[in-house]
Amino acid sequence: MKTKIAIVNSSSFGNIFPEHIERLEALGAVKRFTLPKDLGGKELADSLRGYEVIIASVTAWYNEEFFEHKDKTLLIARHGIGYNNIDIAAATKKGTLVTKVSGLIEREAVAENAIALLMSVMRKVREASWKVKEGKWAERAKFVGSEIKGKTAGVIGFGNIGSRVGEILQHGFNAHVIVYDPGISAEEIRARGATPVSLEELLSTADIISLNACITPDNYHLLSVKEFSLLKKSVFIVNTARGELMDEAALKSALDNKTVAGIGLDVLEGEPITEEHPLLAYENVVITPHTSAYTYECLYGMGDKVVT
């Protein structure tokens, strides 16, 4: 009997590079599933009953209850680098191997998109483009932006992707890079050309903030009301990591009082969102649908690693 392979909630795997599906079909019977993003537990286990291999996206939730009710599962392969939607301890107890894509595969794509979002909000690219499409070229004086050069850029999370963001900001734009990452030694941060600081110092001195940290129980809503109150006036923020790192109600208040001059978001808590999401009402907020890894080079590499 062929191994049954489920591809769950992935909008990209195998669509751009069908060869990855062909390679899987040589190993077993492949089926795509589109399930509710918050599905988990017994209901998710029942939906995937009989599937020994699961290729998982950022949703649904492979929690302890899922593994309690799921039949034999040999492997869950994350089509990405984050795995906060998979209970690793429960998977281990079940005897299920969990893999993820090497962070190096996504490093360039995600870091470059962080810079793209940052440039978009700092130079008001989207708003200016809209006016040209409306035939209002003469309104160009409204779109005076800010330069990165000489600014203090704070990077929260200085691992695989955050360190690349720091490199681009420092060597590409001559920004002064400061870093908060309690998981990396001060010596290592300095060796990478940045300055280690506390979270409070970063928030109070940075002109630009890039969020690149993994989400953990300890840093959920890392930026909330207190943290937003520490920010310099007219700071620019970009988040390509996880939406759960920010309290969106506190962010909205910071936008309303002009503390945050602009923000680029590729991730949001509770994503996907609808067109009614309150942050979409702000002209100085640019939101993309979790597409930081969506380059041909990155998606090929991710798919190749999953199949391999």
Tab-separated table of C-alpha atoms in Angstrom:
chain	number	residue	atom	x	y	z
A	1	MET	CA	0.000	0.000	0.000
A	2	LYS	CA	1.281	3.455	-0.933
A	3	THR	CA	2.196	5.975	1.729
A	4	LYS	CA	-0.506	8.641	1.979
A	5	ILE	CA	0.824	12.200	1.930
A	6	ALA	CA	-1.275	15.243	2.889
A	7	ILE	CA	-0.404	18.803	1.868
A	8	VAL	CA	-2.237	21.024	4.331
A	9	ASN	CA	-3.057	24.711	3.821
A	10	SER	CA	-0.055	25.450	1.620
A	11	SER	CA	-0.780	27.975	-1.129
A	12	SER	CA	2.642	27.654	-2.745
A	13	PHE	CA	4.070	24.154	-2.350
A	14	GLY	CA	3.958	22.368	-5.697
A	15	ASN	CA	1.996	25.090	-7.447
A	16	ILE	CA	4.914	27.038	-8.887
A	17	PHE	CA	7.226	24.027	-9.154
A	18	PRO	CA	5.065	20.981	-10.059
A	19	GLU	CA	8.182	18.808	-10.104
A	20	HIS	CA	8.031	18.730	-6.314
A	21	ILE	CA	4.579	17.130	-6.487
A	22	GLU	CA	5.823	14.680	-9.113
A	23	ARG	CA	8.657	13.627	-6.816
A	24	LEU	CA	6.194	13.116	-3.965
A	25	GLU	CA	3.861	11.079	-6.159
A	26	ALA	CA	6.744	8.710	-6.809
A	27	LEU	CA	6.750	8.071	-3.048
A	28	GLY	CA	3.044	7.834	-2.348
A	29	ALA	CA	-0.511	9.069	-2.873
A	30	VAL	CA	-0.701	12.861	-2.534
A	31	LYS	CA	-3.766	14.936	-1.621
A	32	ARG	CA	-4.196	18.638	-0.881
A	33	PHE	CA	-6.288	19.823	2.056
A	34	THR	CA	-7.577	23.348	2.675
A	35	LEU	CA	-8.744	23.406	6.277
A	36	PRO	CA	-9.827	26.176	8.676
A	37	LYS	CA	-6.770	28.060	9.920
A	38	ASP	CA	-7.611	27.484	13.605
A	39	LEU	CA	-8.473	23.810	13.234
A	40	GLY	CA	-6.681	21.511	15.644
A	41	GLY	CA	-7.169	18.669	18.080
A	42	LYS	CA	-9.433	15.738	17.347
A	43	GLU	CA	-11.148	17.457	14.410
A	44	LEU	CA	-7.848	17.976	12.619
A	45	ALA	CA	-6.759	14.424	13.467
A	46	ASP	CA	-9.976	13.045	11.991
A	47	SER	CA	-9.554	15.137	8.837
A	48	LEU	CA	-6.082	13.701	8.272
A	49	ARG	CA	-6.748	10.148	9.398
A	50	GLY	CA	-4.807	7.636	7.334
A	51	TYR	CA	-2.149	10.118	6.232
A	52	GLU	CA	1.266	9.087	7.476
A	53	VAL	CA	3.096	12.121	6.083
A	54	ILE	CA	1.910	15.710	6.434
A	55	ILE	CA	3.401	18.718	4.681
A	56	ALA	CA	2.360	21.540	6.969
A	57	SER	CA	1.969	25.275	6.528
A	58	VAL	CA	1.684	27.907	9.298
A	59	THR	CA	-1.861	26.639	9.974
A	60	ALA	CA	-3.625	24.414	11.253
A	61	TRP	CA	-2.707	23.479	14.848
A	62	TYR	CA	-0.910	20.212	15.479
A	63	ASN	CA	-1.366	20.403	19.229
A	64	GLU	CA	-1.289	17.807	21.992
A	65	GLU	CA	-4.918	16.863	21.426
A	66	PHE	CA	-4.202	16.315	17.731
A	67	PHE	CA	-1.474	13.799	18.501
A	68	GLU	CA	-3.626	12.077	21.122
A	69	HIS	CA	-6.276	11.313	18.488
A	70	LYS	CA	-4.208	10.991	15.327
A	71	ASP	CA	-3.403	7.555	13.980
A	72	LYS	CA	0.121	6.680	12.889
A	73	THR	CA	2.006	9.720	11.594
A	74	LEU	CA	5.570	9.163	10.493
A	75	LEU	CA	6.488	12.697	9.535
A	76	ILE	CA	5.300	16.301	9.648
A	77	ALA	CA	7.418	18.412	7.295
A	78	ARG	CA	7.007	22.150	7.765
A	79	HIS	CA	7.062	24.033	4.488
A	80	GLY	CA	8.799	26.942	6.214
A	81	ILE	CA	11.146	27.735	9.075
A	82	GLY	CA	8.680	28.351	11.917
A	83	TYR	CA	6.997	25.522	13.811
A	84	ASN	CA	5.054	27.239	16.597
A	85	ASN	CA	1.859	25.538	15.358
A	86	ILE	CA	3.325	22.089	16.100
A	87	ASP	CA	3.626	20.682	19.625
A	88	ILE	CA	7.094	19.150	19.385
A	89	ALA	CA	6.901	17.367	22.738
A	90	ALA	CA	3.599	15.718	21.803
A	91	ALA	CA	4.969	14.779	18.381
A	92	THR	CA	8.037	13.194	19.966
A	93	LYS	CA	5.872	11.223	22.381
A	94	LYS	CA	3.801	10.014	19.447
A	95	GLY	CA	6.941	8.971	17.564
A	96	THR	CA	6.378	11.532	14.829
A	97	LEU	CA	9.414	13.128	13.231
A	98	VAL	CA	9.087	16.889	12.648
A	99	THR	CA	11.283	18.678	10.131
A	100	LYS	CA	11.504	22.258	8.939
A	101	VAL	CA	13.230	24.089	6.143
A	102	SER	CA	16.728	25.306	6.927
A	103	GLY	CA	16.695	28.997	7.809
A	104	LEU	CA	19.357	29.680	5.192
A	105	ILE	CA	16.834	28.901	2.454
A	106	GLU	CA	14.609	31.821	3.474
A	107	ARG	CA	17.339	34.187	4.676
A	108	GLU	CA	17.767	36.388	1.621
A	109	ALA	CA	14.125	36.458	0.553
A	110	VAL	CA	12.736	37.441	3.956
A	111	ALA	CA	15.492	39.955	4.702
A	112	GLU	CA	15.085	41.603	1.310
A	113	ASN	CA	11.323	41.846	1.792
A	114	ALA	CA	11.843	43.486	5.176
A	115	ILE	CA	13.897	46.161	3.441
A	116	ALA	CA	11.325	46.457	0.647
A	117	LEU	CA	8.532	47.056	3.161
A	118	LEU	CA	10.691	49.505	5.087
A	119	MET	CA	11.516	51.475	1.941
A	120	SER	CA	7.870	51.480	0.927
A	121	VAL	CA	6.704	53.121	4.153
A	122	MET	CA	9.686	55.438	4.568
A	123	ARG	CA	9.524	56.730	0.984
A	124	LYS	CA	5.711	56.510	0.694
A	125	VAL	CA	6.045	54.479	-2.486
A	126	ARG	CA	2.553	52.998	-2.415
A	127	GLU	CA	0.732	56.284	-1.734
A	128	ALA	CA	2.691	58.135	-4.416
A	129	SER	CA	1.976	55.398	-6.950
A	130	TRP	CA	-1.740	55.587	-6.190
A	131	LYS	CA	-1.793	59.311	-7.000
A	132	VAL	CA	-0.105	58.757	-10.365
A	133	LYS	CA	-2.750	56.156	-11.219
A	134	GLU	CA	-5.409	58.706	-10.248
A	135	GLY	CA	-3.905	61.290	-12.606
A	136	LYS	CA	-2.743	63.467	-9.693
A	137	TRP	CA	0.965	63.785	-10.485
A	138	ALA	CA	0.846	67.406	-9.287
A	139	GLU	CA	0.283	66.211	-5.709
A	140	ARG	CA	3.825	64.800	-5.516
A	141	ALA	CA	4.887	67.306	-2.860
A	142	LYS	CA	2.754	65.353	-0.378
A	143	PHE	CA	5.114	62.408	-0.560
A	144	VAL	CA	8.268	63.625	1.133
A	145	GLY	CA	9.934	60.603	2.669
A	146	SER	CA	12.813	59.771	4.995
A	147	GLU	CA	16.234	58.272	4.284
A	148	ILE	CA	17.735	55.260	6.048
A	149	LYS	CA	21.286	56.619	5.886
A	150	GLY	CA	22.553	57.754	9.267
A	151	LYS	CA	19.526	56.451	11.147
A	152	THR	CA	19.685	54.173	14.172
A	153	ALA	CA	18.149	50.857	13.161
A	154	GLY	CA	17.046	48.489	15.905
A	155	VAL	CA	16.854	44.800	15.059
A	156	ILE	CA	14.870	42.611	17.448
A	157	GLY	CA	16.023	39.043	16.894
A	158	PHE	CA	19.483	38.733	15.365
A	159	GLY	CA	19.496	35.166	14.159
A	160	ASN	CA	19.550	33.895	10.602
A	161	ILE	CA	17.265	36.538	9.060
A	162	GLY	CA	17.683	39.386	11.535
A	163	SER	CA	21.445	39.371	11.110
A	164	ARG	CA	21.011	39.661	7.333
A	165	VAL	CA	18.617	42.592	7.776
A	166	GLY	CA	21.271	44.188	9.952
A	167	GLU	CA	23.948	43.630	7.315
A	168	ILE	CA	21.847	45.262	4.610
A	169	LEU	CA	20.971	48.250	6.797
A	170	GLN	CA	24.557	48.747	7.899
A	171	HIS	CA	26.509	48.048	4.725
A	172	GLY	CA	23.869	49.037	2.192
A	173	PHE	CA	22.547	52.185	3.860
A	174	ASN	CA	25.175	53.195	6.438
A	175	ALA	CA	22.702	52.904	9.290
A	176	HIS	CA	23.877	52.376	12.868
A	177	VAL	CA	22.550	48.951	13.854
A	178	ILE	CA	21.628	48.146	17.443
A	179	VAL	CA	20.354	44.727	18.471
A	180	TYR	CA	18.198	43.149	21.153
A	181	ASP	CA	18.449	39.379	21.279
A	182	PRO	CA	18.771	37.689	24.691
A	183	GLY	CA	19.618	34.409	22.979
A	184	ILE	CA	22.827	35.684	21.402
A	185	SER	CA	25.885	36.833	23.324
A	186	ALA	CA	26.993	40.445	23.233
A	187	GLU	CA	30.323	39.302	21.829
A	188	GLU	CA	28.676	37.566	18.887
A	189	ILE	CA	26.480	40.583	18.149
A	190	ARG	CA	29.543	42.841	18.141
A	191	ALA	CA	31.387	40.352	15.937
A	192	ARG	CA	28.588	40.773	13.398
A	193	GLY	CA	29.150	44.531	13.385
A	194	ALA	CA	26.200	45.589	15.538
A	195	THR	CA	25.794	47.002	19.037
A	196	PRO	CA	23.981	44.919	21.706
A	197	VAL	CA	21.428	46.836	23.787
A	198	SER	CA	18.505	46.167	26.102
A	199	LEU	CA	14.995	46.148	24.687
A	200	GLU	CA	14.241	49.405	26.496
A	201	GLU	CA	17.295	51.131	25.005
A	202	LEU	CA	16.477	49.879	21.532
A	203	LEU	CA	12.904	51.110	21.733
A	204	SER	CA	13.853	54.529	23.057
A	205	THR	CA	16.698	55.229	20.612
A	206	ALA	CA	15.869	53.498	17.310
A	207	ASP	CA	14.545	55.466	14.345
A	208	ILE	CA	13.785	52.185	12.572
A	209	ILE	CA	12.773	48.862	14.126
A	210	SER	CA	12.799	45.485	12.385
A	211	LEU	CA	11.110	42.536	14.097
A	212	ASN	CA	12.839	39.255	13.269
A	213	ALA	CA	12.304	37.145	16.387
A	214	CYS	CA	10.692	33.728	16.654
A	215	ILE	CA	7.456	33.644	18.636
A	216	THR	CA	7.681	31.949	22.037
A	217	PRO	CA	5.474	31.992	25.151
A	218	ASP	CA	7.921	34.508	26.638
A	219	ASN	CA	7.746	37.088	23.852
A	220	TYR	CA	4.074	37.004	22.920
A	221	HIS	CA	3.088	40.672	22.484
A	222	LEU	CA	6.693	41.669	23.027
A	223	LEU	CA	5.634	45.117	21.865
A	224	SER	CA	2.561	46.166	23.810
A	225	VAL	CA	1.306	49.346	25.498
A	226	LYS	CA	4.366	49.852	27.704
A	227	GLU	CA	6.822	49.193	24.900
A	228	PHE	CA	5.056	51.492	22.439
A	229	SER	CA	5.173	54.245	25.065
A	230	LEU	CA	8.985	54.059	24.999
A	231	LEU	CA	9.334	54.627	21.265
A	232	LYS	CA	10.873	57.698	19.731
A	233	LYS	CA	8.405	59.936	17.938
A	234	SER	CA	7.937	59.105	14.243
A	235	VAL	CA	9.603	55.696	14.305
A	236	PHE	CA	9.291	53.302	11.353
A	237	ILE	CA	8.627	49.601	12.002
A	238	VAL	CA	8.728	46.485	9.852
A	239	ASN	CA	7.604	42.994	10.891
A	240	THR	CA	8.330	39.962	8.727
A	241	ALA	CA	8.538	37.505	11.639
A	242	ARG	CA	5.262	36.769	13.448
A	243	GLY	CA	2.217	38.942	14.030
A	244	GLU	CA	1.943	37.723	17.604
A	245	LEU	CA	5.035	39.746	18.516
A	246	MET	CA	2.904	42.906	18.552
A	247	ASP	CA	-0.255	43.918	20.359
A	248	GLU	CA	-2.260	45.337	17.457
A	249	ALA	CA	-4.470	47.473	19.703
A	250	ALA	CA	-1.349	49.127	21.120
A	251	LEU	CA	0.033	49.543	17.599
A	252	LYS	CA	-3.186	51.222	16.486
A	253	SER	CA	-2.917	53.702	19.358
A	254	ALA	CA	0.703	54.439	18.427
A	255	LEU	CA	-0.367	55.118	14.848
A	256	ASP	CA	-3.172	57.395	16.027
A	257	ASN	CA	-0.861	59.499	18.192
A	258	LYS	CA	1.803	59.659	15.437
A	259	THR	CA	4.422	57.787	17.477
A	260	VAL	CA	4.681	55.321	14.604
A	261	ALA	CA	5.238	57.192	11.342
A	262	GLY	CA	4.784	54.102	9.214
A	263	ILE	CA	4.817	50.331	9.436
A	264	GLY	CA	5.266	47.504	6.969
A	265	LEU	CA	3.706	44.181	7.932
A	266	ASP	CA	3.992	40.824	6.227
A	267	VAL	CA	2.488	39.021	9.219
A	268	LEU	CA	-0.466	39.670	11.502
A	269	GLU	CA	-1.932	37.968	14.507
A	270	GLY	CA	-4.857	35.814	13.452
A	271	GLU	CA	-3.965	35.940	9.765
A	272	PRO	CA	-5.333	35.707	7.167
A	273	ILE	CA	-7.268	38.950	7.559
A	274	THR	CA	-10.213	40.371	5.653
A	275	GLU	CA	-10.573	43.719	3.936
A	276	GLU	CA	-12.307	44.997	7.082
A	277	HIS	CA	-9.202	44.757	9.291
A	278	PRO	CA	-8.769	48.125	11.099
A	279	LEU	CA	-5.083	48.520	10.189
A	280	LEU	CA	-5.998	48.666	6.502
A	281	ALA	CA	-7.596	52.076	7.064
A	282	TYR	CA	-4.186	53.714	7.613
A	283	GLU	CA	-2.357	55.111	4.585
A	284	ASN	CA	0.985	54.716	6.365
A	285	VAL	CA	0.457	50.991	6.944
A	286	VAL	CA	1.566	48.590	4.201
A	287	ILE	CA	0.412	44.992	4.606
A	288	THR	CA	1.398	42.054	2.437
A	289	PRO	CA	-0.128	38.552	2.798
A	290	HIS	CA	2.786	36.678	4.418
A	291	THR	CA	4.781	36.598	1.191
A	292	SER	CA	8.302	37.352	2.435
A	293	ALA	CA	9.493	33.927	1.310
A	294	TYR	CA	7.749	34.208	-2.047
A	295	THR	CA	10.636	34.421	-4.466
A	296	TYR	CA	11.246	31.827	-7.147
A	297	GLU	CA	14.616	31.040	-5.647
A	298	CYS	CA	13.322	30.639	-2.111
A	299	LEU	CA	10.203	28.624	-2.972
A	300	TYR	CA	12.221	26.236	-5.106
A	301	GLY	CA	14.694	25.740	-2.280
A	302	MET	CA	11.938	25.238	0.289
A	303	GLY	CA	10.078	22.724	-1.829
A	304	ASP	CA	13.274	20.866	-2.625
A	305	LYS	CA	14.167	20.561	1.048
A	306	VAL	CA	10.681	19.356	1.991
A	307	VAL	CA	10.716	16.623	-0.648
A	308	THR	CA	14.292	15.627	0.081
